[in-house]
PDB file of C-alpha atoms in Angstrom:
ATOM      1  CA  MET B 253     -10.109  20.185  -2.228  1.00 90.00           C
ATOM      2  CA  ALA B 254      -9.300  17.434   0.246  1.00 95.00           C
ATOM      3  CA  LYS B 255      -6.041  16.481   1.927  1.00 98.00           C
ATOM      4  CA  ILE B 256      -5.035  12.872   1.380  1.00 98.00           C
ATOM      5  CA  LEU B 257      -2.463  11.096   3.525  1.00 98.00           C
ATOM      6  CA  PHE B 258      -0.143   8.653   1.760  1.00 98.00           C
ATOM      7  CA  VAL B 259       1.424   6.283   4.299  1.00 98.00           C
ATOM      8  CA  MET B 260       4.589   4.850   2.790  1.00 98.00           C
ATOM      9  CA  THR B 261       7.341   2.455   3.777  1.00 98.00           C
ATOM     10  CA  GLY B 262      10.692   3.577   5.103  1.00 98.00           C
ATOM     11  CA  ALA B 263      12.320   0.172   4.488  1.00 98.00           C
ATOM     12  CA  ASP B 264      14.841  -0.277   1.684  1.00 98.00           C
ATOM     13  CA  GLN B 265      15.485  -3.953   2.471  1.00 98.00           C
ATOM     14  CA  TRP B 266      13.191  -6.941   2.983  1.00 98.00           C
ATOM     15  CA  THR B 267      14.373  -9.758   5.256  1.00 98.00           C
ATOM     16  CA  LEU B 268      13.833 -13.150   3.639  1.00 98.00           C
ATOM     17  CA  ALA B 269      13.314 -16.489   5.381  1.00 98.00           C
ATOM     18  CA  ASP B 270      17.020 -17.367   5.228  1.00 98.00           C
ATOM     19  CA  GLY B 271      17.946 -14.054   6.869  1.00 98.00           C
ATOM     20  CA  SER B 272      19.261 -12.470   3.684  1.00 98.00           C
ATOM     21  CA  LYS B 273      18.205  -8.970   2.675  1.00 97.00           C
ATOM     22  CA  HIS B 274      16.492  -8.180  -0.608  1.00 97.00           C
ATOM     23  CA  PRO B 275      16.522  -4.562  -1.871  1.00 97.00           C
ATOM     24  CA  THR B 276      13.028  -3.109  -1.694  1.00 97.00           C
ATOM     25  CA  GLY B 277      10.984   0.015  -1.002  1.00 98.00           C
ATOM     26  CA  PHE B 278       7.738   1.307  -2.467  1.00 98.00           C
ATOM     27  CA  TRP B 279       6.517   0.328  -5.939  1.00 98.00           C
ATOM     28  CA  ALA B 280       6.616   3.317  -8.306  1.00 97.00           C
ATOM     29  CA  GLU B 281       3.286   2.804 -10.080  1.00 96.00           C
ATOM     30  CA  GLU B 282       1.449   2.362  -6.792  1.00 97.00           C
ATOM     31  CA  ALA B 283       2.444   5.845  -5.663  1.00 98.00           C
ATOM     32  CA  VAL B 284       2.562   7.682  -8.982  1.00 97.00           C
ATOM     33  CA  ALA B 285      -0.753   6.556 -10.503  1.00 97.00           C
ATOM     34  CA  PRO B 286      -2.860   7.454  -7.439  1.00 98.00           C
ATOM     35  CA  TYR B 287      -0.894  10.688  -6.889  1.00 98.00           C
ATOM     36  CA  ARG B 288      -1.599  11.653 -10.491  1.00 97.00           C
ATOM     37  CA  ALA B 289      -5.313  10.878 -10.147  1.00 98.00           C
ATOM     38  CA  PHE B 290      -5.793  12.648  -6.833  1.00 98.00           C
ATOM     39  CA  THR B 291      -3.858  15.801  -7.729  1.00 98.00           C
ATOM     40  CA  ALA B 292      -5.574  16.031 -11.127  1.00 97.00           C
ATOM     41  CA  ALA B 293      -8.842  16.120  -9.188  1.00 97.00           C
ATOM     42  CA  GLY B 294      -7.531  19.041  -7.137  1.00 97.00           C
ATOM     43  CA  HIS B 295      -6.576  17.234  -3.943  1.00 98.00           C
ATOM     44  CA  GLU B 296      -3.434  17.731  -1.860  1.00 98.00           C
ATOM     45  CA  ILE B 297      -1.132  14.832  -0.935  1.00 98.00           C
ATOM     46  CA  VAL B 298       0.876  14.597   2.272  1.00 98.00           C
ATOM     47  CA  VAL B 299       3.290  11.668   2.675  1.00 98.00           C
ATOM     48  CA  ALA B 300       4.036  10.083   6.051  1.00 98.00           C
ATOM     49  CA  THR B 301       6.669   7.456   6.834  1.00 98.00           C
ATOM     50  CA  PRO B 302       8.025   5.892  10.028  1.00 98.00           C
ATOM     51  CA  GLY B 303      10.386   8.463  11.490  1.00 98.00           C
ATOM     52  CA  GLY B 304       9.793  10.823   8.563  1.00 98.00           C
ATOM     53  CA  VAL B 305      12.467   9.165   6.405  1.00 98.00           C
ATOM     54  CA  VAL B 306      12.268   9.686   2.658  1.00 98.00           C
ATOM     55  CA  PRO B 307      10.518   6.580   1.315  1.00 98.00           C
ATOM     56  CA  PRO B 308      12.949   4.456  -0.690  1.00 98.00           C
ATOM     57  CA  LEU B 309      11.994   3.425  -4.197  1.00 98.00           C
ATOM     58  CA  ASP B 310      12.137  -0.216  -5.196  1.00 97.00           C
ATOM     59  CA  LYS B 311      14.321   0.292  -8.262  1.00 96.00           C
ATOM     60  CA  GLY B 312      12.913  -2.901  -9.745  1.00 95.00           C
ATOM     61  CA  SER B 313       9.621  -1.090 -10.212  1.00 96.00           C
ATOM     62  CA  LEU B 314      11.227   1.051 -12.923  1.00 96.00           C
ATOM     63  CA  ALA B 315      12.250  -1.938 -15.053  1.00 95.00           C
ATOM     64  CA  PRO B 316      11.247  -1.333 -18.696  1.00 95.00           C
ATOM     65  CA  GLU B 317       9.555  -4.729 -18.998  1.00 93.00           C
ATOM     66  CA  LEU B 318       7.235  -3.852 -16.091  1.00 91.00           C
ATOM     67  CA  ASN B 319       6.296  -0.438 -17.462  1.00 91.00           C
ATOM     68  CA  GLY B 320       5.600  -1.034 -21.126  1.00 90.00           C
ATOM     69  CA  GLY B 321       9.080  -0.194 -22.369  1.00 94.00           C
ATOM     70  CA  GLN B 322      12.006   2.100 -21.570  1.00 95.00           C
ATOM     71  CA  GLU B 323      10.236   5.289 -22.619  1.00 94.00           C
ATOM     72  CA  ALA B 324       7.315   4.647 -20.288  1.00 91.00           C
ATOM     73  CA  ALA B 325       9.684   3.648 -17.474  1.00 94.00           C
ATOM     74  CA  ASP B 326      11.634   6.880 -17.941  1.00 95.00           C
ATOM     75  CA  ALA B 327       8.383   8.845 -17.878  1.00 94.00           C
ATOM     76  CA  ILE B 328       7.241   7.350 -14.584  1.00 94.00           C
ATOM     77  CA  ALA B 329      10.703   7.943 -13.101  1.00 95.00           C
ATOM     78  CA  ALA B 330      10.553  11.593 -14.144  1.00 95.00           C
ATOM     79  CA  GLU B 331       7.050  11.953 -12.760  1.00 94.00           C
ATOM     80  CA  LEU B 332       8.171  10.394  -9.487  1.00 95.00           C
ATOM     81  CA  ALA B 333      11.121  12.777  -9.234  1.00 94.00           C
ATOM     82  CA  SER B 334       8.742  15.736  -9.542  1.00 95.00           C
ATOM     83  CA  ILE B 335       6.619  14.727  -6.543  1.00 96.00           C
ATOM     84  CA  THR B 336       7.982  16.907  -3.745  1.00 96.00           C
ATOM     85  CA  ALA B 337       5.644  15.380  -1.139  1.00 97.00           C
ATOM     86  CA  ILE B 338       7.572  12.104  -1.378  1.00 97.00           C
ATOM     87  CA  GLN B 339      10.854  13.929  -0.761  1.00 96.00           C
ATOM     88  CA  GLN B 340       9.437  15.831   2.234  1.00 97.00           C
ATOM     89  CA  PRO B 341       7.479  13.330   4.339  1.00 98.00           C
ATOM     90  CA  ILE B 342       6.115  13.977   7.791  1.00 98.00           C
ATOM     91  CA  LYS B 343       6.593  11.542  10.657  1.00 98.00           C
ATOM     92  CA  LEU B 344       3.930   8.840  10.660  1.00 98.00           C
ATOM     93  CA  GLU B 345       3.814   8.969  14.451  1.00 97.00           C
ATOM     94  CA  GLU B 346       2.765  12.643  14.260  1.00 96.00           C
ATOM     95  CA  ALA B 347       0.089  12.244  11.554  1.00 97.00           C
ATOM     96  CA  ASP B 348      -3.392  13.293  12.748  1.00 98.00           C
ATOM     97  CA  LEU B 349      -6.277  11.518  11.025  1.00 98.00           C
ATOM     98  CA  ALA B 350      -8.492  14.558  11.627  1.00 98.00           C
ATOM     99  CA  ASP B 351      -6.418  16.514   9.082  1.00 98.00           C
ATOM    100  CA  TYR B 352      -7.210  14.154   6.173  1.00 98.00           C
ATOM    101  CA  ALA B 353     -10.217  13.073   4.140  1.00 98.00           C
ATOM    102  CA  VAL B 354      -8.575   9.872   2.850  1.00 98.00           C
ATOM    103  CA  VAL B 355      -5.762   7.563   3.956  1.00 98.00           C
ATOM    104  CA  PHE B 356      -3.934   5.736   1.159  1.00 98.00           C
ATOM    105  CA  TYR B 357      -1.229   3.060   1.466  1.00 98.00           C
ATOM    106  CA  PRO B 358       0.948   2.350  -1.626  1.00 98.00           C
ATOM    107  CA  GLY B 359       2.668  -1.036  -1.670  1.00 98.00           C
ATOM    108  CA  GLY B 360       5.918  -2.672  -2.644  1.00 97.00           C
ATOM    109  CA  HIS B 361       7.640  -5.266  -0.454  1.00 98.00           C
ATOM    110  CA  GLY B 362       8.750  -2.455   1.894  1.00 98.00           C
ATOM    111  CA  PRO B 363       5.575  -2.548   4.035  1.00 98.00           C
ATOM    112  CA  MET B 364       6.194  -6.275   4.633  1.00 98.00           C
ATOM    113  CA  GLU B 365       9.368  -5.217   6.471  1.00 98.00           C
ATOM    114  CA  ASP B 366       8.357  -2.173   8.511  1.00 98.00           C
ATOM    115  CA  LEU B 367       4.643  -1.346   8.425  1.00 98.00           C
ATOM    116  CA  ALA B 368       3.595  -4.945   9.175  1.00 98.00           C
ATOM    117  CA  GLY B 369       4.833  -4.424  12.717  1.00 98.00           C
ATOM    118  CA  ASN B 370       4.390  -0.667  13.112  1.00 98.00           C
ATOM    119  CA  ALA B 371       2.049   0.177  16.001  1.00 97.00           C
ATOM    120  CA  ASP B 372       1.587   3.826  14.924  1.00 98.00           C
ATOM    121  CA  SER B 373       0.450   2.678  11.496  1.00 98.00           C
ATOM    122  CA  GLY B 374      -1.765   0.043  13.115  1.00 98.00           C
ATOM    123  CA  ARG B 375      -3.484   2.677  15.262  1.00 98.00           C
ATOM    124  CA  LEU B 376      -3.970   4.935  12.249  1.00 98.00           C
ATOM    125  CA  LEU B 377      -5.481   2.117  10.192  1.00 98.00           C
ATOM    126  CA  THR B 378      -7.863   1.189  12.992  1.00 98.00           C
ATOM    127  CA  ALA B 379      -8.930   4.805  13.497  1.00 98.00           C
ATOM    128  CA  ALA B 380      -9.346   5.385   9.758  1.00 98.00           C
ATOM    129  CA  LEU B 381     -11.506   2.285   9.374  1.00 98.00           C
ATOM    130  CA  GLU B 382     -13.695   3.289  12.302  1.00 97.00           C
ATOM    131  CA  SER B 383     -13.937   6.917  11.131  1.00 97.00           C
ATOM    132  CA  GLY B 384     -15.830   6.027   7.955  1.00 97.00           C
ATOM    133  CA  LYS B 385     -13.327   7.961   5.842  1.00 98.00           C
ATOM    134  CA  PRO B 386     -12.079   6.198   2.699  1.00 98.00           C
ATOM    135  CA  LEU B 387      -9.146   3.947   3.560  1.00 98.00           C
ATOM    136  CA  ALA B 388      -7.335   2.610   0.487  1.00 98.00           C
ATOM    137  CA  VAL B 389      -4.581  -0.010   0.508  1.00 98.00           C
ATOM    138  CA  VAL B 390      -2.906  -1.624  -2.503  1.00 98.00           C
ATOM    139  CA  CYS B 391      -0.777  -4.678  -3.342  1.00 98.00           C
ATOM    140  CA  HIS B 392       1.650  -5.523  -0.489  1.00 98.00           C
ATOM    141  CA  ALA B 393       0.523  -2.589   1.659  1.00 98.00           C
ATOM    142  CA  PRO B 394      -2.227  -4.666   3.340  1.00 98.00           C
ATOM    143  CA  ALA B 395       0.736  -6.068   5.304  1.00 98.00           C
ATOM    144  CA  ALA B 396       0.311  -2.917   7.420  1.00 98.00           C
ATOM    145  CA  MET B 397      -3.106  -4.231   8.492  1.00 98.00           C
ATOM    146  CA  LEU B 398      -1.337  -6.970  10.453  1.00 98.00           C
ATOM    147  CA  ALA B 399      -0.327  -4.345  13.032  1.00 98.00           C
ATOM    148  CA  ALA B 400      -3.881  -3.077  13.533  1.00 98.00           C
ATOM    149  CA  LYS B 401      -5.886  -4.052  16.613  1.00 97.00           C
ATOM    150  CA  ARG B 402      -8.725  -2.657  18.649  1.00 96.00           C
ATOM    151  CA  ALA B 403      -8.502  -1.863  22.369  1.00 94.00           C
ATOM    152  CA  ASP B 404      -9.977  -5.290  23.114  1.00 96.00           C
ATOM    153  CA  GLY B 405      -7.255  -6.961  21.054  1.00 95.00           C
ATOM    154  CA  SER B 406      -9.525  -7.929  18.147  1.00 97.00           C
ATOM    155  CA  TRP B 407      -8.498  -7.400  14.536  1.00 98.00           C
ATOM    156  CA  PRO B 408     -10.531  -4.535  13.009  1.00 98.00           C
ATOM    157  CA  PHE B 409     -10.474  -5.968   9.463  1.00 98.00           C
ATOM    158  CA  ALA B 410     -11.931  -9.373  10.386  1.00 98.00           C
ATOM    159  CA  GLY B 411     -14.854 -10.190   8.113  1.00 98.00           C
ATOM    160  CA  TYR B 412     -14.050  -7.446   5.604  1.00 98.00           C
ATOM    161  CA  ARG B 413     -13.939  -8.303   1.935  1.00 98.00           C
ATOM    162  CA  LEU B 414     -10.507  -7.225   0.719  1.00 98.00           C
ATOM    163  CA  THR B 415      -7.691  -8.101  -1.628  1.00 98.00           C
ATOM    164  CA  GLY B 416      -3.943  -7.757  -1.877  1.00 98.00           C
ATOM    165  CA  PHE B 417      -0.936  -9.358  -3.545  1.00 98.00           C
ATOM    166  CA  THR B 418      -1.820 -13.026  -3.885  1.00 98.00           C
ATOM    167  CA  ASN B 419       0.143 -16.189  -3.207  1.00 98.00           C
ATOM    168  CA  ALA B 420      -0.056 -16.943  -6.932  1.00 98.00           C
ATOM    169  CA  GLU B 421       1.486 -13.568  -7.800  1.00 98.00           C
ATOM    170  CA  GLU B 422       4.210 -13.960  -5.163  1.00 98.00           C
ATOM    171  CA  THR B 423       4.988 -17.381  -6.644  1.00 98.00           C
ATOM    172  CA  GLN B 424       5.190 -15.986 -10.172  1.00 97.00           C
ATOM    173  CA  ALA B 425       7.358 -13.112  -8.914  1.00 96.00           C
ATOM    174  CA  GLY B 426       9.775 -15.711  -7.538  1.00 96.00           C
ATOM    175  CA  PHE B 427       9.490 -14.892  -3.829  1.00 97.00           C
ATOM    176  CA  ALA B 428       6.886 -17.291  -2.423  1.00 97.00           C
ATOM    177  CA  ASP B 429       9.488 -19.880  -1.432  1.00 97.00           C
ATOM    178  CA  LYS B 430      11.859 -17.209  -0.084  1.00 97.00           C
ATOM    179  CA  ALA B 431       9.530 -15.084   2.029  1.00 98.00           C
ATOM    180  CA  GLN B 432       9.142 -15.479   5.800  1.00 97.00           C
ATOM    181  CA  TRP B 433       5.373 -15.351   5.295  1.00 98.00           C
ATOM    182  CA  LEU B 434       2.852 -14.705   2.544  1.00 98.00           C
ATOM    183  CA  LEU B 435       0.469 -11.776   2.693  1.00 98.00           C
ATOM    184  CA  GLN B 436      -2.641 -13.627   1.528  1.00 98.00           C
ATOM    185  CA  ASP B 437      -2.085 -16.378   4.105  1.00 98.00           C
ATOM    186  CA  ARG B 438      -1.691 -13.937   6.997  1.00 98.00           C
ATOM    187  CA  LEU B 439      -4.781 -11.915   6.076  1.00 98.00           C
ATOM    188  CA  VAL B 440      -6.889 -15.069   5.778  1.00 98.00           C
ATOM    189  CA  GLU B 441      -5.560 -16.392   9.099  1.00 98.00           C
ATOM    190  CA  LEU B 442      -6.695 -13.193  10.823  1.00 98.00           C
ATOM    191  CA  GLY B 443     -10.201 -13.461   9.406  1.00 98.00           C
ATOM    192  CA  ALA B 444     -10.238 -11.423   6.194  1.00 98.00           C
ATOM    193  CA  ASP B 445     -12.626 -12.428   3.415  1.00 98.00           C
ATOM    194  CA  PHE B 446      -9.826 -12.417   0.845  1.00 98.00           C
ATOM    195  CA  GLN B 447     -10.907 -11.897  -2.759  1.00 98.00           C
ATOM    196  CA  GLU B 448      -8.398 -13.322  -5.251  1.00 98.00           C
ATOM    197  CA  GLY B 449      -8.454 -12.179  -8.868  1.00 98.00           C
ATOM    198  CA  GLU B 450      -6.408 -13.264 -11.864  1.00 98.00           C
ATOM    199  CA  PRO B 451      -2.664 -12.737 -11.376  1.00 98.00           C
ATOM    200  CA  TRP B 452      -1.499  -9.269 -12.466  1.00 97.00           C
ATOM    201  CA  ALA B 453      -4.965  -8.185 -13.686  1.00 98.00           C
ATOM    202  CA  PRO B 454      -6.576  -5.124 -12.090  1.00 98.00           C
ATOM    203  CA  LYS B 455      -8.856  -5.999  -9.180  1.00 98.00           C
ATOM    204  CA  VAL B 456     -10.433  -3.586  -6.710  1.00 98.00           C
ATOM    205  CA  VAL B 457     -12.587  -4.618  -3.763  1.00 98.00           C
ATOM    206  CA  VAL B 458     -14.724  -2.113  -1.846  1.00 98.00           C
ATOM    207  CA  ASP B 459     -16.320  -3.076   1.475  1.00 98.00           C
ATOM    208  CA  ARG B 460     -17.854  -0.197   3.403  1.00 98.00           C
ATOM    209  CA  ASN B 461     -15.084   2.440   3.611  1.00 98.00           C
ATOM    210  CA  LEU B 462     -12.259  -0.010   2.920  1.00 98.00           C
ATOM    211  CA  PHE B 463     -10.866   0.110  -0.636  1.00 98.00           C
ATOM    212  CA  THR B 464      -8.237  -2.458  -1.605  1.00 98.00           C
ATOM    213  CA  GLY B 465      -6.337  -3.250  -4.819  1.00 98.00           C
ATOM    214  CA  GLN B 466      -4.639  -6.538  -5.614  1.00 98.00           C
ATOM    215  CA  ASN B 467      -1.486  -5.506  -7.479  1.00 98.00           C
ATOM    216  CA  PRO B 468       0.291  -2.624  -9.239  1.00 97.00           C
ATOM    217  CA  ALA B 469      -2.214  -2.665 -12.127  1.00 97.00           C
ATOM    218  CA  SER B 470      -4.954  -2.035  -9.571  1.00 98.00           C
ATOM    219  CA  SER B 471      -3.466   1.276  -8.369  1.00 98.00           C
ATOM    220  CA  ALA B 472      -5.167   3.621 -10.828  1.00 98.00           C
ATOM    221  CA  PRO B 473      -8.561   1.820 -10.679  1.00 98.00           C
ATOM    222  CA  LEU B 474      -8.344   1.924  -6.868  1.00 98.00           C
ATOM    223  CA  ALA B 475      -7.731   5.673  -6.904  1.00 98.00           C
ATOM    224  CA  ALA B 476     -10.683   6.110  -9.264  1.00 98.00           C
ATOM    225  CA  GLU B 477     -12.977   4.307  -6.807  1.00 98.00           C
ATOM    226  CA  VAL B 478     -11.751   6.501  -3.959  1.00 98.00           C
ATOM    227  CA  LEU B 479     -12.422   9.634  -6.016  1.00 98.00           C
ATOM    228  CA  LYS B 480     -15.994   8.440  -6.623  1.00 97.00           C
ATOM    229  CA  ALA B 481     -16.469   8.110  -2.879  1.00 96.00           C
ATOM    230  CA  LEU B 482     -15.066  11.601  -2.287  1.00 94.00           C
ATOM    231  CA  ASN B 483     -17.486  13.070  -4.791  1.00 86.00           C
TER     232      ASN B 483
END
């Protein structure tokens, strides 16, 4: 059995380009599907957030039309409510990489607000990448990579093949013209080899020990790839 660290957002609002606040948090499927896969395989999950706040759920992620109907949405909500680790997070600033076999970042727009500028998260990401342990990041969570830097100031993810929520998906979601910045653009600007798949279709990219998923549908396939690496 391994211990897996879930690093999750503590932000319940996302600041848009006009200064207005949009309700946000973590995306349900991106936490629940990997949690389900990892715990079914016998692993233990510990959740960390900035300041140890309980990660807020993006209530939009429980919309019936995004979950295959009301019954499925209710099921994922019930499953989420049963995950005590999410209700009892540790402080991200006190998380010790040595205690974990895997680091996993669920998405949602929340990380665009807080983890994108969080130095503790940036240090953890850099250390995890350099450790060789599986580091998995999905959807909007690659925003946290923007805060990562080596001692010499270089960006540790430069040249890595990776994916994340695309400009096309942000446009179709209705936020591309409202956001302060777009995730795909920022990752490319920093030197990532960004791999763009079809909007909303599962896509997982593995480069060395970095595992990334493009969107919510990629959460379960991403977890499956991480489990292969653990085995």
